[in-house]
Short mmCIF file of C-alpha atoms in Angstrom, two decimals:
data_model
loop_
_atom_site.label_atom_id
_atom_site.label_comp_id
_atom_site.label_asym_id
_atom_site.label_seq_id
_atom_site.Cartn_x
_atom_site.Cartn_y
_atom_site.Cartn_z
CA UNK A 1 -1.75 -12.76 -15.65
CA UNK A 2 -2.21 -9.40 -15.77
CA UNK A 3 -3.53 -8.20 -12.41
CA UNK A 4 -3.54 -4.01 -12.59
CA UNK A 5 -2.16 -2.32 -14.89
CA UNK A 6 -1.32 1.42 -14.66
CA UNK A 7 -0.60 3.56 -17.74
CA UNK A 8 0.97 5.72 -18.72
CA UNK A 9 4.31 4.54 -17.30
CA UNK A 10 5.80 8.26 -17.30
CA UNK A 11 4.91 10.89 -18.20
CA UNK A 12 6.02 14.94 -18.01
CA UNK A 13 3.25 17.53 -17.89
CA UNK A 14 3.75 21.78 -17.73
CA UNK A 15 1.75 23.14 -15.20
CA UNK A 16 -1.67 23.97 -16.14
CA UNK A 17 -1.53 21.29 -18.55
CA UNK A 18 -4.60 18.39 -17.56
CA UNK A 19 -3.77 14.29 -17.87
CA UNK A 20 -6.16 11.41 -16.34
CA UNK A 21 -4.11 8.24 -15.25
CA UNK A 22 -5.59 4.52 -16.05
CA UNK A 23 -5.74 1.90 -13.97
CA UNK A 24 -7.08 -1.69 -15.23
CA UNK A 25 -7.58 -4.85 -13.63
CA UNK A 26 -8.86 -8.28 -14.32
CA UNK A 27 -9.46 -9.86 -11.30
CA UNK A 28 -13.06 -8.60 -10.99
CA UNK A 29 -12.03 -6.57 -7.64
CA UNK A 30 -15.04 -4.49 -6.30
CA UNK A 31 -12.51 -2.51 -4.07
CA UNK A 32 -10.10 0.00 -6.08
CA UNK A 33 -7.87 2.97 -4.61
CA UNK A 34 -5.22 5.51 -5.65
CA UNK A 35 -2.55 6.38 -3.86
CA UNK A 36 0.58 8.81 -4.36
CA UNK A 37 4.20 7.99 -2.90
CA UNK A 38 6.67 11.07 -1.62
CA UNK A 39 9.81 10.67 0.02
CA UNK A 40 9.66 10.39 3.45
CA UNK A 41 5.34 10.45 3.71
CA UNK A 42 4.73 6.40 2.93
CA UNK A 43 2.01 5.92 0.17
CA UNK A 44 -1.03 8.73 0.81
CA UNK A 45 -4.52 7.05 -0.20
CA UNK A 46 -6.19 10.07 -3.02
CA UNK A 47 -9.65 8.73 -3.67
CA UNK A 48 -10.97 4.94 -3.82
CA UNK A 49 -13.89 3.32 -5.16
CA UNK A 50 -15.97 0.79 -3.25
CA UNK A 51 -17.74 -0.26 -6.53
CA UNK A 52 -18.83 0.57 -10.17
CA UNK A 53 -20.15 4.37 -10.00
CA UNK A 54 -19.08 5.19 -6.49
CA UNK A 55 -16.16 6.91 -5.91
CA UNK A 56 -14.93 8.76 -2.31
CA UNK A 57 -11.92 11.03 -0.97
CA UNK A 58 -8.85 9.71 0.88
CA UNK A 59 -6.38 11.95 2.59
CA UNK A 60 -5.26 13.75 -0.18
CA UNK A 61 -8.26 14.05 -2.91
CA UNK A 62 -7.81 18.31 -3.62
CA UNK A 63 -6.39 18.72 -7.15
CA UNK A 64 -7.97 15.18 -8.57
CA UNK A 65 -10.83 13.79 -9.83
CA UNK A 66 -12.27 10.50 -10.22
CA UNK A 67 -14.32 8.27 -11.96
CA UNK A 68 -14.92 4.37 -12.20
CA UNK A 69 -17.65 4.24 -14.83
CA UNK A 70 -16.65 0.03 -15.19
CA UNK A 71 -15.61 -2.04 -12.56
CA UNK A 72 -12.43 -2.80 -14.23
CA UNK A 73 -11.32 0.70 -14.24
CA UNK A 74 -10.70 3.13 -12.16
CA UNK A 75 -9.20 6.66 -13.61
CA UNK A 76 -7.61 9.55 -11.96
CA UNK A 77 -7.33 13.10 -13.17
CA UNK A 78 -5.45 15.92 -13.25
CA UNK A 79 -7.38 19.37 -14.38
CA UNK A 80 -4.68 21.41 -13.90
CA UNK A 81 -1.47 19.84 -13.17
CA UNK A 82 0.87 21.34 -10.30
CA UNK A 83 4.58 21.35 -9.69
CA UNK A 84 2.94 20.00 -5.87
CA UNK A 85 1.42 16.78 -7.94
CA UNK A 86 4.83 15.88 -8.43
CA UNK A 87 5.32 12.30 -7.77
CA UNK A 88 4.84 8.27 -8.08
CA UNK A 89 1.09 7.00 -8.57
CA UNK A 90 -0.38 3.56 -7.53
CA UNK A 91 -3.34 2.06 -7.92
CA UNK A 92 -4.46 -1.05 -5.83
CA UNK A 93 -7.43 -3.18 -6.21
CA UNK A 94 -9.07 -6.03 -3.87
CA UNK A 95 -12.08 -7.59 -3.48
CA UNK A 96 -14.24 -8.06 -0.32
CA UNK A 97 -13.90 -10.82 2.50
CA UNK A 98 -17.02 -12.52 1.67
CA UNK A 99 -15.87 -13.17 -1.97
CA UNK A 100 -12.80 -14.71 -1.01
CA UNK A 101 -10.70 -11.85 -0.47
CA UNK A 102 -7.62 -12.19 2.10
CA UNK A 103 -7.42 -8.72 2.58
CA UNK A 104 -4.20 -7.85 0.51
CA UNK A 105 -4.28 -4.72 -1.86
CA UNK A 106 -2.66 -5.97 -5.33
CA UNK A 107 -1.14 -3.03 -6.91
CA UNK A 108 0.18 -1.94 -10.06
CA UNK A 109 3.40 -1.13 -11.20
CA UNK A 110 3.23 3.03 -10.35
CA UNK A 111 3.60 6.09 -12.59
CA UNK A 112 5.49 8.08 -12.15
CA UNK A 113 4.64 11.82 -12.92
CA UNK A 114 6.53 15.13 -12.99
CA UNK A 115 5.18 18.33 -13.40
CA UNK A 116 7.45 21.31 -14.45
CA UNK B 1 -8.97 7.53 11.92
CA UNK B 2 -6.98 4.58 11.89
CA UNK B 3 -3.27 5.79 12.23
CA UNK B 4 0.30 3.82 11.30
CA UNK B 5 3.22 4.68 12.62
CA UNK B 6 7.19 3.48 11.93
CA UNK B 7 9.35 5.28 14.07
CA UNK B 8 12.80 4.34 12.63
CA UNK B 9 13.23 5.52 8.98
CA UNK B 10 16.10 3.57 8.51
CA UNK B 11 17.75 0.03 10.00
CA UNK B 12 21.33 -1.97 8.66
CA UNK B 13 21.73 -5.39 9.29
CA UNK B 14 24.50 -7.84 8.57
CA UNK B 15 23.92 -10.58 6.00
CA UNK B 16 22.83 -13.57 8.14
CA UNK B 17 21.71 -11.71 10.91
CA UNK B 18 18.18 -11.25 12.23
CA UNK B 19 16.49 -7.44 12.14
CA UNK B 20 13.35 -6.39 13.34
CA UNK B 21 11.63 -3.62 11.98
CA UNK B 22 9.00 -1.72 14.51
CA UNK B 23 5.15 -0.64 13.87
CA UNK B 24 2.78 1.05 15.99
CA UNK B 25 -1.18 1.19 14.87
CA UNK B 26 -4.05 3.09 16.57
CA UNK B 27 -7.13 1.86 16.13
CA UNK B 28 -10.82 1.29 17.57
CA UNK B 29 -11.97 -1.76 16.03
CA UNK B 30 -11.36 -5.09 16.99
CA UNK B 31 -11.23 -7.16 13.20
CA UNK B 32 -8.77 -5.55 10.96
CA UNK B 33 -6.02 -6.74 8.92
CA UNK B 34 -1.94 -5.86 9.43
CA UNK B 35 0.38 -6.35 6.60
CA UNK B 36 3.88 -5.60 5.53
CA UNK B 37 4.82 -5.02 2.24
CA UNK B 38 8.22 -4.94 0.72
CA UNK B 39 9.15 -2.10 -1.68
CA UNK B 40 12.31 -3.02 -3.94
CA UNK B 41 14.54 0.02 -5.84
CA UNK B 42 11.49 -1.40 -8.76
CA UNK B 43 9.17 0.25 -6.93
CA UNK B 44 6.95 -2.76 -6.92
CA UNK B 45 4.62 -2.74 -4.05
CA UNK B 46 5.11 -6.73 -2.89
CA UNK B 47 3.31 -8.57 0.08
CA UNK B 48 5.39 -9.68 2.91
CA UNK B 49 3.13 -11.04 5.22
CA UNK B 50 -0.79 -10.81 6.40
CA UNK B 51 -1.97 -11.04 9.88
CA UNK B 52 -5.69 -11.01 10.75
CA UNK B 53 -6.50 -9.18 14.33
CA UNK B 54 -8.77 -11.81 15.44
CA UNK B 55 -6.26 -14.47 15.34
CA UNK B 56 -3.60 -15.00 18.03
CA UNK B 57 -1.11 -16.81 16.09
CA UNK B 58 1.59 -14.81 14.94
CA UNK B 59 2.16 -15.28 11.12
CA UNK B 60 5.27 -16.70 9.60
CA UNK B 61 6.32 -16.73 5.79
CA UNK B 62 9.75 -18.79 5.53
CA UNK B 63 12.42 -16.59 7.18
CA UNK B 64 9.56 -13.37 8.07
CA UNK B 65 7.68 -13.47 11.16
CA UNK B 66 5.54 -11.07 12.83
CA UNK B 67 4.92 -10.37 16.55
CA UNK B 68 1.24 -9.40 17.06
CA UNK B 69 0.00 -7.57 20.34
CA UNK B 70 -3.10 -6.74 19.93
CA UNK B 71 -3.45 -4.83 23.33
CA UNK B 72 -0.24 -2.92 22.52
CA UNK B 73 -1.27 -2.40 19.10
CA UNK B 74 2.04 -3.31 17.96
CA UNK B 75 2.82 -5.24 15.12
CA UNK B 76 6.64 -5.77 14.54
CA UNK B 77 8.52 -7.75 11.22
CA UNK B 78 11.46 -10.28 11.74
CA UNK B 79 13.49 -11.08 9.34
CA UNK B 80 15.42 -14.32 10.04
CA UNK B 81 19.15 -14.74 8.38
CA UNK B 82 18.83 -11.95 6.40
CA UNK B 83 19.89 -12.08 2.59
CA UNK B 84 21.16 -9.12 0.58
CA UNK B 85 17.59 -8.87 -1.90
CA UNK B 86 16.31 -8.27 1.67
CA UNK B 87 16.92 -4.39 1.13
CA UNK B 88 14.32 -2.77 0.79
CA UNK B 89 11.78 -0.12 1.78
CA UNK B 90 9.21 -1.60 4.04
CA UNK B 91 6.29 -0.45 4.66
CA UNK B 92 3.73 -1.51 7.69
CA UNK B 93 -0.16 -0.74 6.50
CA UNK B 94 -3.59 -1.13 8.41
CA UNK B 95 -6.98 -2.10 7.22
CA UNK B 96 -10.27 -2.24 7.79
CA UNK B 97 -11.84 -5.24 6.24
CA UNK B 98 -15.00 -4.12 4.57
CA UNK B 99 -17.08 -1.61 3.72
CA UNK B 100 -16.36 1.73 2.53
CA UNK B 101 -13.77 2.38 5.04
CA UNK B 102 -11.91 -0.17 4.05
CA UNK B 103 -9.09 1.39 2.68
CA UNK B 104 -5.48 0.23 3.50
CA UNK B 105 -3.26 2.86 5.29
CA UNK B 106 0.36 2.65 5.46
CA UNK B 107 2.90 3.89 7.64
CA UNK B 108 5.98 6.23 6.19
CA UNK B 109 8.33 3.27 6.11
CA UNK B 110 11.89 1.89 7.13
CA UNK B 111 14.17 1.66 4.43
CA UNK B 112 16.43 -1.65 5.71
CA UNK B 113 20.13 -2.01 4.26
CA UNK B 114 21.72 -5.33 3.77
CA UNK B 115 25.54 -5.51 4.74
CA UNK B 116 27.55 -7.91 2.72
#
């Protein structure tokens, strides 16, 4: 079972330089999100997607973009990459109460991403 | 906005012992889920335990329990005899069950240490 899957893995960007983040799932989730995790601040929610070709801002959306063109994906990028964008990436995926959902988010392994 | 808050960033508890680990939640709605999710040195985000608001019974998962006051708006984790794959960073996280606010939101987390 593969669930959500994240890729790349790793990865180490110069600043200025522009990367987009994958995130795939198979559980036919309606509900996907992005988050970023920094010491000390939890997991901040960047931009989430209700369903295929709607996308909105979380807490921390300047400096990405978005776009979930199918419902399996959901992609985040980076135009111009920042030594601030520093950090580990989740996505999460779930799917509505009136599908069956029990209201957990299933997330992928991270990525983690440094900028120099 | 829906707000989480863990107040102790860090706890140590004796292998065997019991620990609970605090949460606070602000919120104006009245069906909403609580979770806790466990966050090993793998940096895989795993589920704890779930608690819906509109039921009274606190949830328990083997040696995890939660308290659940809803009036308080507190929402604490026990963990019973306490085993050393118990440490961990735990995190406490809100939600909103449908719709496009539904998005989960976490608190910064409590990292708990396990003493042999």
């Amino acid at each position: 079972n593969a669930g959500v899957t994240q890729t790349p893995k790793f990865r180490v960007l110069k600043t200025g330089q522009s990367m987009t983040l994958l995130c795939a799932q198979d559980m036919n989730h309606e509900y996907m999100y992005w988050y970023r995790q920094d010491p000390g601040m939890g997991l901040r929610l960047i931009h989430y997607s209700v369903g295929e070709g709607t996308t909105a801002k979380g807490e921390v959306p300047d400096g990405y973009n978005v776009s979930r063109l199918k419902k399996q994906n959901f992609l985040l990028g980076l135009e111009s990459a920042a030594p601030s964008q520093t950090s580990v990436y989740f996505c999460a995926s779930t799917t509505a109460r009136g599908r069956g959902g029990t209201g957990e988010l299933f997330f992928g392994e991270g990525s983690r991403l440094t900028v120099l | 906005a829906q707000t989480v808050t863990q107040s102790q960033p860090e706890m140590s508890v004796q292998e065997a012992e019991t620990v609970t680990l605090s949460c606070t939640y602000d919120t104006s709605e009245s069906d909403y889920y609580l979770f806790w999710y466990k966050q090993p040195p793998s940096r895989q985000m795993i589920l704890v335990i779930r608690q819906e608001a509109y039921k009274q019974q606190n949830a328990t998962e083997n040696r995890f329990s939660v308290n659940f006051q809803k009036a308080a708006k507190s929402f604490s984790l026990k963990i019973s005899d306490s085993q050393l794959g118990d440490a961990a960073m735990y995190f406490c996280a809100y939600r909103f069950p449908t719709g496009a606010n539904s998005k989960l939101t976490f608190g910064k987390g409590i990292t708990l240490s396990v003493r042999p």
